[in-house]
Every structure is written in structure tokens, then in C-alpha cells.
GROMACS .gro file of N, CA, C and O in nm:
model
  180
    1UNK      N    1   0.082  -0.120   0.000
    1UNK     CA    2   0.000   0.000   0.000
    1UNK      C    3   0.086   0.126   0.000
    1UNK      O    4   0.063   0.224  -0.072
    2UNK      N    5   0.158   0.119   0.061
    2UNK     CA    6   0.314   0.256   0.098
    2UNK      C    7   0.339   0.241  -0.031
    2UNK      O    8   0.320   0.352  -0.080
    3UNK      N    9   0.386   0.131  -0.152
    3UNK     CA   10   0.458   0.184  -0.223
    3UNK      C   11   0.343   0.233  -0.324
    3UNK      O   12   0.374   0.328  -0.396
    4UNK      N   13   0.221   0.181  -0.336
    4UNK     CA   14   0.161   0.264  -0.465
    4UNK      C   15   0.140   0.402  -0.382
    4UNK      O   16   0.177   0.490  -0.460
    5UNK      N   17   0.105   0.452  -0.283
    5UNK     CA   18   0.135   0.596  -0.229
    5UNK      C   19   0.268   0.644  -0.276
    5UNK      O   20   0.276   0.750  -0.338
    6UNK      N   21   0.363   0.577  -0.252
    6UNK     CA   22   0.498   0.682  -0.316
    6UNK      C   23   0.472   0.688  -0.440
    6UNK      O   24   0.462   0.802  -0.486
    7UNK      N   25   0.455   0.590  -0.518
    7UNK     CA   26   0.429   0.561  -0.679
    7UNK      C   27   0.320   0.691  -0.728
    7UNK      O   28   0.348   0.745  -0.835
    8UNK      N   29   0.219   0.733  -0.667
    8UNK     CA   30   0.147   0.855  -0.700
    8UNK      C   31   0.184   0.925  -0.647
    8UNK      O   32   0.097   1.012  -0.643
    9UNK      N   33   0.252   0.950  -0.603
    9UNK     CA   34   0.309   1.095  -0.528
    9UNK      C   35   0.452   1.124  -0.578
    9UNK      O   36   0.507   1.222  -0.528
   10UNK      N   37   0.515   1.055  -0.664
   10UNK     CA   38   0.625   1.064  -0.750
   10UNK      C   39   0.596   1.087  -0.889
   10UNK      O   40   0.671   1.148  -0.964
   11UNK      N   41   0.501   1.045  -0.917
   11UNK     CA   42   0.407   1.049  -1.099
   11UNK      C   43   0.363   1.221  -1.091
   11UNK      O   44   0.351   1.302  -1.183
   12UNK      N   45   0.342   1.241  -0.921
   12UNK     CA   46   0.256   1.345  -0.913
   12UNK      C   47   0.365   1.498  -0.982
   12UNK      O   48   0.354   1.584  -1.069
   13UNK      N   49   0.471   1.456  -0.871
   13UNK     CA   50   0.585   1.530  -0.877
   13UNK      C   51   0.632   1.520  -1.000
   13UNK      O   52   0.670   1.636  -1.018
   14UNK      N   53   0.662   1.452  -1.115
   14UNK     CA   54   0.718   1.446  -1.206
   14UNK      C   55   0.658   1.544  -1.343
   14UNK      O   56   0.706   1.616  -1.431
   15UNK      N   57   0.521   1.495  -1.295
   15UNK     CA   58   0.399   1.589  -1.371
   15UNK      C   59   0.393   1.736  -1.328
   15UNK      O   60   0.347   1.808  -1.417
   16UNK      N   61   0.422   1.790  -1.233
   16UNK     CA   62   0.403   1.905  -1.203
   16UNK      C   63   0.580   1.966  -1.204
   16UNK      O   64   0.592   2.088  -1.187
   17UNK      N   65   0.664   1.914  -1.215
   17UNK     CA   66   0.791   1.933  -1.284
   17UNK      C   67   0.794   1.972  -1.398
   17UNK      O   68   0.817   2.093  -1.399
   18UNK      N   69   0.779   1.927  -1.506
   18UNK     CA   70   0.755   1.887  -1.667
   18UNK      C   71   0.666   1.986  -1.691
   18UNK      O   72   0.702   2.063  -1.780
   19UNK      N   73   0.543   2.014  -1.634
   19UNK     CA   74   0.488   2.128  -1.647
   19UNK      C   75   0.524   2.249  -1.612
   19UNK      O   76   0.483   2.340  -1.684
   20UNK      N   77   0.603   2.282  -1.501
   20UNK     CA   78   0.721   2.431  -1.452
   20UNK      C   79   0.602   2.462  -1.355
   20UNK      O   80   0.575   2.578  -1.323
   21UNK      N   81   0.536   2.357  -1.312
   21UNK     CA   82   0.445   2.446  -1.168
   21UNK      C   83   0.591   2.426  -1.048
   21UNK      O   84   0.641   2.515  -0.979
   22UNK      N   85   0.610   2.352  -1.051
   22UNK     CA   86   0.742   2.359  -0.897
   22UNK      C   87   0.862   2.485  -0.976
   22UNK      O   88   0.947   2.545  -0.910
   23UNK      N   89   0.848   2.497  -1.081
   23UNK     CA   90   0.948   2.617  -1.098
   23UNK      C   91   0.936   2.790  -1.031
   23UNK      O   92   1.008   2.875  -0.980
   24UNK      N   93   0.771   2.765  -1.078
   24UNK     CA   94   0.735   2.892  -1.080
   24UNK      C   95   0.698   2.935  -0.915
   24UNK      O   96   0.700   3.046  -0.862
   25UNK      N   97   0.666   2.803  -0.859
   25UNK     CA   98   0.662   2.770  -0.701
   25UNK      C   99   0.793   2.776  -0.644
   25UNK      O  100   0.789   2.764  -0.521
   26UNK      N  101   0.907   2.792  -0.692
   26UNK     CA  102   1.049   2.792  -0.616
   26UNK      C  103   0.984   2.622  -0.528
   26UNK      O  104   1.008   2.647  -0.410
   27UNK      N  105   0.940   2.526  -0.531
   27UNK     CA  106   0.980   2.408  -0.528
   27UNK      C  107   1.044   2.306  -0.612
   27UNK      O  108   1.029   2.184  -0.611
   28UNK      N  109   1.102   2.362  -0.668
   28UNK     CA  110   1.189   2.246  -0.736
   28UNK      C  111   1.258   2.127  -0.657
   28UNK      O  112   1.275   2.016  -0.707
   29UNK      N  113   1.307   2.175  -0.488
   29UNK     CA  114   1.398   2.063  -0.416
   29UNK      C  115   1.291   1.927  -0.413
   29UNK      O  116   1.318   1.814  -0.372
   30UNK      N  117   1.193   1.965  -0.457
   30UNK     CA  118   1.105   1.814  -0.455
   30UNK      C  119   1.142   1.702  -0.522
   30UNK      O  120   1.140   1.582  -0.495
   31UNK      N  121   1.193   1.796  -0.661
   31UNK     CA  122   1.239   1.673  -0.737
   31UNK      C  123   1.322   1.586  -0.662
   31UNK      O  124   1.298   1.466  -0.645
   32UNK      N  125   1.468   1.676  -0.594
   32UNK     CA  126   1.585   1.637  -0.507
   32UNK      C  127   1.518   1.549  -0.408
   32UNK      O  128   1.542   1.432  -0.436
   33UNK      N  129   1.460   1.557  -0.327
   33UNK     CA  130   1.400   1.485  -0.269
   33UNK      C  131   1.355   1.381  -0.272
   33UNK      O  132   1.384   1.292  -0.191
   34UNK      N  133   1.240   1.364  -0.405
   34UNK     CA  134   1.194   1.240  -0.473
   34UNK      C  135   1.304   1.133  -0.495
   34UNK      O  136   1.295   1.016  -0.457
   35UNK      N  137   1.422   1.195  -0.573
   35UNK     CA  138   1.547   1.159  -0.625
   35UNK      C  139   1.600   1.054  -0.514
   35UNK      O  140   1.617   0.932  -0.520
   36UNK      N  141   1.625   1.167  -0.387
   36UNK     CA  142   1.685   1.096  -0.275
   36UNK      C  143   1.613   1.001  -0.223
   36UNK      O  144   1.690   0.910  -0.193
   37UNK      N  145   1.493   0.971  -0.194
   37UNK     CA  146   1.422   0.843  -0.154
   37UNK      C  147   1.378   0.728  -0.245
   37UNK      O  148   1.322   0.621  -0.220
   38UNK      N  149   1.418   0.783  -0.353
   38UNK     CA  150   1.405   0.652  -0.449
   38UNK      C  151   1.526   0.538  -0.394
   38UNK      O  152   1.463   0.437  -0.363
   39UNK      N  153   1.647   0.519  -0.375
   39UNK     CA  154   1.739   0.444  -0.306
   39UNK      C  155   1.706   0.373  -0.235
   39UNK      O  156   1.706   0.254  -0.265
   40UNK      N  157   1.660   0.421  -0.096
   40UNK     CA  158   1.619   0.348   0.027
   40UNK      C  159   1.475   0.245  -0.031
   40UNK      O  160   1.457   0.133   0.016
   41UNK      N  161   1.392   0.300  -0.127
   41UNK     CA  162   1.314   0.237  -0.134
   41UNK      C  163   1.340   0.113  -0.205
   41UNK      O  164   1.329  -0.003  -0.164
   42UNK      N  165   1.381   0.160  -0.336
   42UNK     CA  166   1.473   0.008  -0.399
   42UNK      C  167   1.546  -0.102  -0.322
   42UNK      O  168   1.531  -0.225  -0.323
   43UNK      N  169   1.629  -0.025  -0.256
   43UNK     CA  170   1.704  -0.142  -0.146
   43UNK      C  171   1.614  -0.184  -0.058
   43UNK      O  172   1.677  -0.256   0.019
   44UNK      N  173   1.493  -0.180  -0.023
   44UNK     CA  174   1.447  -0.184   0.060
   44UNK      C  175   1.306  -0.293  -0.029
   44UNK      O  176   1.194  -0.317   0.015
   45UNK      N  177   1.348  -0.325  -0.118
   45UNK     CA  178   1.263  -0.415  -0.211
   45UNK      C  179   1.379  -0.500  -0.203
   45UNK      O  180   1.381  -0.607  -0.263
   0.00000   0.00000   0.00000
């Protein structure tokens, strides 16, 4: 259940990237973020 929650909430982020809403939001570190917990989660499969 946790991972299809990350799984839409990473699709989410990617989509609103690609579109320049986190640009124009000065959130961009989301991506960084996303980025950084992808690892733990893989290893963690």
C-alpha cells in the first residue's frame, strides 16, 4: 500500500515538474528529494 502511495506521489511530482508548476513555485527541491528516496526504497525491495 506505501509503495503505490509513493508511486502517485512521484508520478505526481514528475507531472508538475515537466509542467514548470514547482518552478514557478520555487519548489523544485522536490524533485531532489523524490530523487533521494528513491534508493532506500529500492534497497528496501
Amino acid at each position: 500500500m506505501l509503495f503505490i502511495l509513493y508511486y502517485i506521489i512521484a508520478i505526481v511530482v514528475l507531472v508538475m515538474h515537466f509542467t514548470g508548476f514547482l518552478a514557478r513555485h520555487n519548489v523544485e527541491w522536490l524533485v531532489l528529494v523524490l530523487a533521494i528516496t528513491v534508493f532506500p526504497a529500492v534497497i528496501y525491495l
